[in-house]
PDB file of C-alpha atoms in Angstrom:
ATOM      1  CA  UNK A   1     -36.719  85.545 -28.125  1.00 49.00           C
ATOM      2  CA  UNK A   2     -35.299  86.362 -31.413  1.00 54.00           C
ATOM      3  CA  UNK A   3     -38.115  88.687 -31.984  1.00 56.00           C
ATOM      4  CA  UNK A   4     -38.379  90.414 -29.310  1.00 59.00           C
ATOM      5  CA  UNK A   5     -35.977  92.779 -26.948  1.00 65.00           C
ATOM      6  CA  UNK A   6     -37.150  91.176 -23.617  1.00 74.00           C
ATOM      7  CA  UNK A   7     -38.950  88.602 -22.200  1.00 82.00           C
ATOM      8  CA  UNK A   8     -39.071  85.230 -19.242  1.00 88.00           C
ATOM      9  CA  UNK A   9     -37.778  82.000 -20.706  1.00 89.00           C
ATOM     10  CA  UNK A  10     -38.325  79.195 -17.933  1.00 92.00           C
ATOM     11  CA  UNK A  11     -35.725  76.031 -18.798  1.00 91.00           C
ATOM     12  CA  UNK A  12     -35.327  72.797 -16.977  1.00 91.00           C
ATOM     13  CA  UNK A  13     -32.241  71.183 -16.762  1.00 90.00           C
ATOM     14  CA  UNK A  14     -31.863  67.456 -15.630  1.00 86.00           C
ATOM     15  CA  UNK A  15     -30.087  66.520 -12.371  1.00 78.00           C
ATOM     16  CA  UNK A  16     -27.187  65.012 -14.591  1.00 74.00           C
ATOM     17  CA  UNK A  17     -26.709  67.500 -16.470  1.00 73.00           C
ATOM     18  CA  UNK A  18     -23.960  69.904 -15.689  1.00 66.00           C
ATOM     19  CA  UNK A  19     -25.226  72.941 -14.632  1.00 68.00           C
ATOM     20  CA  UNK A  20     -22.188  74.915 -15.973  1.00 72.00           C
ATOM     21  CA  UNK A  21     -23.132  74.176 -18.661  1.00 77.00           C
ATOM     22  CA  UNK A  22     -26.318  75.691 -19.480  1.00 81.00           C
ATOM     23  CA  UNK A  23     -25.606  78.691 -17.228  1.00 82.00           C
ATOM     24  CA  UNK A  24     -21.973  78.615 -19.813  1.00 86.00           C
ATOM     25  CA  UNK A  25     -24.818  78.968 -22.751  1.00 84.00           C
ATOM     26  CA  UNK A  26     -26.831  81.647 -21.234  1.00 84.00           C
ATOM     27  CA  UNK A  27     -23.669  83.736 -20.554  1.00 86.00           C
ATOM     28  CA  UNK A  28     -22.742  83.761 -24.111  1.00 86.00           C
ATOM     29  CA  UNK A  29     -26.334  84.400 -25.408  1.00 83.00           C
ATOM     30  CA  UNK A  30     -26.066  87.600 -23.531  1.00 82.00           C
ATOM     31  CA  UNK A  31     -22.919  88.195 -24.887  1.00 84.00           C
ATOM     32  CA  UNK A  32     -24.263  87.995 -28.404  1.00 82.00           C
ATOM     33  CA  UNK A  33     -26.623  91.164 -28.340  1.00 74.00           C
ATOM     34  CA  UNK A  34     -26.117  92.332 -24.582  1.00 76.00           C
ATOM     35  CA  UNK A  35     -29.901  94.983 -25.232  1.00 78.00           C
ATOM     36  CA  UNK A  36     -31.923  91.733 -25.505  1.00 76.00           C
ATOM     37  CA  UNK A  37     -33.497  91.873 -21.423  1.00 80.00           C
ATOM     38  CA  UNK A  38     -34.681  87.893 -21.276  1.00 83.00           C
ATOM     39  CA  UNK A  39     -35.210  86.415 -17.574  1.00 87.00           C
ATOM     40  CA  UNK A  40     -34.005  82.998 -17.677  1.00 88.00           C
ATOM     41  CA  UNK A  41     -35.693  80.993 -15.102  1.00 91.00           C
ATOM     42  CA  UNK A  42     -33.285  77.495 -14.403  1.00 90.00           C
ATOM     43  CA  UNK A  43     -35.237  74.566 -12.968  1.00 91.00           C
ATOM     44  CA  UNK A  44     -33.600  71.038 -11.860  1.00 90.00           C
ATOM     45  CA  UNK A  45     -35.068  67.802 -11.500  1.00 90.00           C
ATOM     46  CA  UNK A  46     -35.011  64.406 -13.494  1.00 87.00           C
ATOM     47  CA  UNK A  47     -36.367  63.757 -17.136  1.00 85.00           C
ATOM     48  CA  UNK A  48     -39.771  62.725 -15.924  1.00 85.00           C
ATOM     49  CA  UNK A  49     -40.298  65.417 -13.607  1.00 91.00           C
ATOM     50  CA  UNK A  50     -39.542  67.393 -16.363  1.00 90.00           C
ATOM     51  CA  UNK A  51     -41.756  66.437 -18.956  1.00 88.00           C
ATOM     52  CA  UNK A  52     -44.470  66.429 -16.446  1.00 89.00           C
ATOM     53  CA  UNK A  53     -43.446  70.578 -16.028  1.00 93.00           C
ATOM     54  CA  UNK A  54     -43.364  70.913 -19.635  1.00 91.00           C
ATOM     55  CA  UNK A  55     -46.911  69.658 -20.403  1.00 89.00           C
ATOM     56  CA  UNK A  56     -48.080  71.560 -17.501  1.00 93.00           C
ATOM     57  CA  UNK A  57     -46.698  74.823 -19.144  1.00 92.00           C
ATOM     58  CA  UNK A  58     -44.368  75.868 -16.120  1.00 95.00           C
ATOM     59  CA  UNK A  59     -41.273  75.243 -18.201  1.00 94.00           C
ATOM     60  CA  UNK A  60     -41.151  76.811 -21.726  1.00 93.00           C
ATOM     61  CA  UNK A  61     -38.123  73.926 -22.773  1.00 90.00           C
ATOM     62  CA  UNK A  62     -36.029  70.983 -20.700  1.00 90.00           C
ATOM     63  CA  UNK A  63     -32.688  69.613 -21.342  1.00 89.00           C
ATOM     64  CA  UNK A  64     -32.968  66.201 -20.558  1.00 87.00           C
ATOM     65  CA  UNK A  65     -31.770  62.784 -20.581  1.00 81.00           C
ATOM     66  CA  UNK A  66     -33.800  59.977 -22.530  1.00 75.00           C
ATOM     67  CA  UNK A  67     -32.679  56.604 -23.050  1.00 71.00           C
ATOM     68  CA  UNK A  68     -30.930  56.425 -27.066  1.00 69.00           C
ATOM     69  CA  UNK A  69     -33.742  56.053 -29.141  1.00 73.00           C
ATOM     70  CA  UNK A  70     -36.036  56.562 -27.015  1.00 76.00           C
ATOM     71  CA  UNK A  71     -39.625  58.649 -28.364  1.00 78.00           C
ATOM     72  CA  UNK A  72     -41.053  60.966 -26.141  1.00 79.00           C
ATOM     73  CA  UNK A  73     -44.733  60.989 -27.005  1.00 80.00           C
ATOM     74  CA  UNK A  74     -46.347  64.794 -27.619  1.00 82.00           C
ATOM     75  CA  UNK A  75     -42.238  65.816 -27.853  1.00 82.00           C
ATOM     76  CA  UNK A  76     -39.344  67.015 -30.389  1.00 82.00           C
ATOM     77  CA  UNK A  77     -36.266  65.301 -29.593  1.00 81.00           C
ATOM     78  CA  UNK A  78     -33.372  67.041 -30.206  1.00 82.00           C
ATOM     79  CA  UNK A  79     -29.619  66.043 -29.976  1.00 79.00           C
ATOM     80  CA  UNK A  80     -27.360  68.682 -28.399  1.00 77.00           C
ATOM     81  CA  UNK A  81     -24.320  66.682 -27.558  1.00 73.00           C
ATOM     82  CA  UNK A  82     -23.635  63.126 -26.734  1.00 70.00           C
ATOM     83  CA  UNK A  83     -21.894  62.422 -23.193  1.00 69.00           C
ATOM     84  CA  UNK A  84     -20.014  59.650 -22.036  1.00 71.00           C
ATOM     85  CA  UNK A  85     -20.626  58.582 -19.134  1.00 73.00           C
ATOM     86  CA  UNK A  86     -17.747  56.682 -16.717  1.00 79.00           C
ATOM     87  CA  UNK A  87     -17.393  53.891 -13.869  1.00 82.00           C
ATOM     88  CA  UNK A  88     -15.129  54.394 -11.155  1.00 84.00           C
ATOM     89  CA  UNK A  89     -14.265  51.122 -10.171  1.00 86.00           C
ATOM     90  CA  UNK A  90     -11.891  49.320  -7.624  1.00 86.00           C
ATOM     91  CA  UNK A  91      -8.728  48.069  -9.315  1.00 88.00           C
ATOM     92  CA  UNK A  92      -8.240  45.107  -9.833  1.00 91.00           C
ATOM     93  CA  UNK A  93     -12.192  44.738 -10.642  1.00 90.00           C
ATOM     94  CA  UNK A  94     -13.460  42.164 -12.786  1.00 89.00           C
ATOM     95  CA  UNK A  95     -15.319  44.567 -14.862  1.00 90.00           C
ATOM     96  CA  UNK A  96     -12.541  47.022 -15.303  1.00 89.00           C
ATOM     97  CA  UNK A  97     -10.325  45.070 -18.256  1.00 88.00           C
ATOM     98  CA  UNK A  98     -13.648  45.782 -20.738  1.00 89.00           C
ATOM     99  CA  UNK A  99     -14.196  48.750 -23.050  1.00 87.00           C
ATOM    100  CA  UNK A 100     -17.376  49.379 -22.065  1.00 88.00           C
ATOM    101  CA  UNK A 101     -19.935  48.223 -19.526  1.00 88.00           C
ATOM    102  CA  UNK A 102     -23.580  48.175 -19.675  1.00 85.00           C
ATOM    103  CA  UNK A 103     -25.709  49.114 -17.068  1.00 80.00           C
ATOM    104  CA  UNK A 104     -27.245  45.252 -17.015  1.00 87.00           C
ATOM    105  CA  UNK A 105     -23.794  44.237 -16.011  1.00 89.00           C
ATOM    106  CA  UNK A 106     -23.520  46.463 -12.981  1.00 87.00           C
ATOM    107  CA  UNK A 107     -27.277  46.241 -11.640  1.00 85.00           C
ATOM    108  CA  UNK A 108     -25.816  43.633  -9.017  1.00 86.00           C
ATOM    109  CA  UNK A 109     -23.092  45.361  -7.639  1.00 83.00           C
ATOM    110  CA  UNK A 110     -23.716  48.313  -4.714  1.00 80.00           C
ATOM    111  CA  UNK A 111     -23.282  51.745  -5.722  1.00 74.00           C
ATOM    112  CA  UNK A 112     -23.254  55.600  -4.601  1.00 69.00           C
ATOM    113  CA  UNK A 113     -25.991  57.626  -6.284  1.00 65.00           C
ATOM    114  CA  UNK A 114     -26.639  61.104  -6.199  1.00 60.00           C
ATOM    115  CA  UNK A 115     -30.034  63.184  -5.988  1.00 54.00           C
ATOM    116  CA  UNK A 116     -33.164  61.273  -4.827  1.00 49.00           C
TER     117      UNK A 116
END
């Protein structure tokens, strides 16, 4: 993009990551030199969806998700920001006096998820 005036850039975004975000970050890349004409094309979906979109060449790059440390075979990894992620939990919960909580520790208990 940086070499041209124009063009399509097709970017996936996974399902936990705000979408605000990224359409905050194309916003100001149009800001920067409003006479570049790029298309952004926004797809969401989860990490391995993605990957599977990348290596079939319908997304050009993917913000996505992996596990820390985790290798990505036939993939750069790059960090853009870390996120911290909360549990909402009843008061009074046993789990609620620790710092932090691993997801081992709350594999038992039920829970509301979002997306498929």
């Amino acid at each position: 993009m940086a070499l041209s005036e124009s063009g399509k850039l097709s970017i996936g975004v996974a399902e936990i990551v705000a979408h605000k975000f990224i359409t905050d970050v194309i916003k100001d890349y149009r800001q920067v030199d409003p006479e570049y004409r790029v298309d952004f094309n926004l797809k969401r979906a989860v990490t391995g969806k993605l990957l599977d979109m990348l290596q079939s060449g319908e997304l050009d790059l993917a913000i996505v998700t992996p596990r820390p440390g985790e290798k990505i075979a036939g993939f750069d990894l790059v960090t853009m920001m870390h996120r911290k992620l909360e549990l909402l939990l009843p008061a009074g919960h046993e789990l609620a006096k620790q710092k932090s909580v691993s997801l081992k520790q709350i594999e038992q208990y039920p829970y509301l998820a979002f997306g498929k």
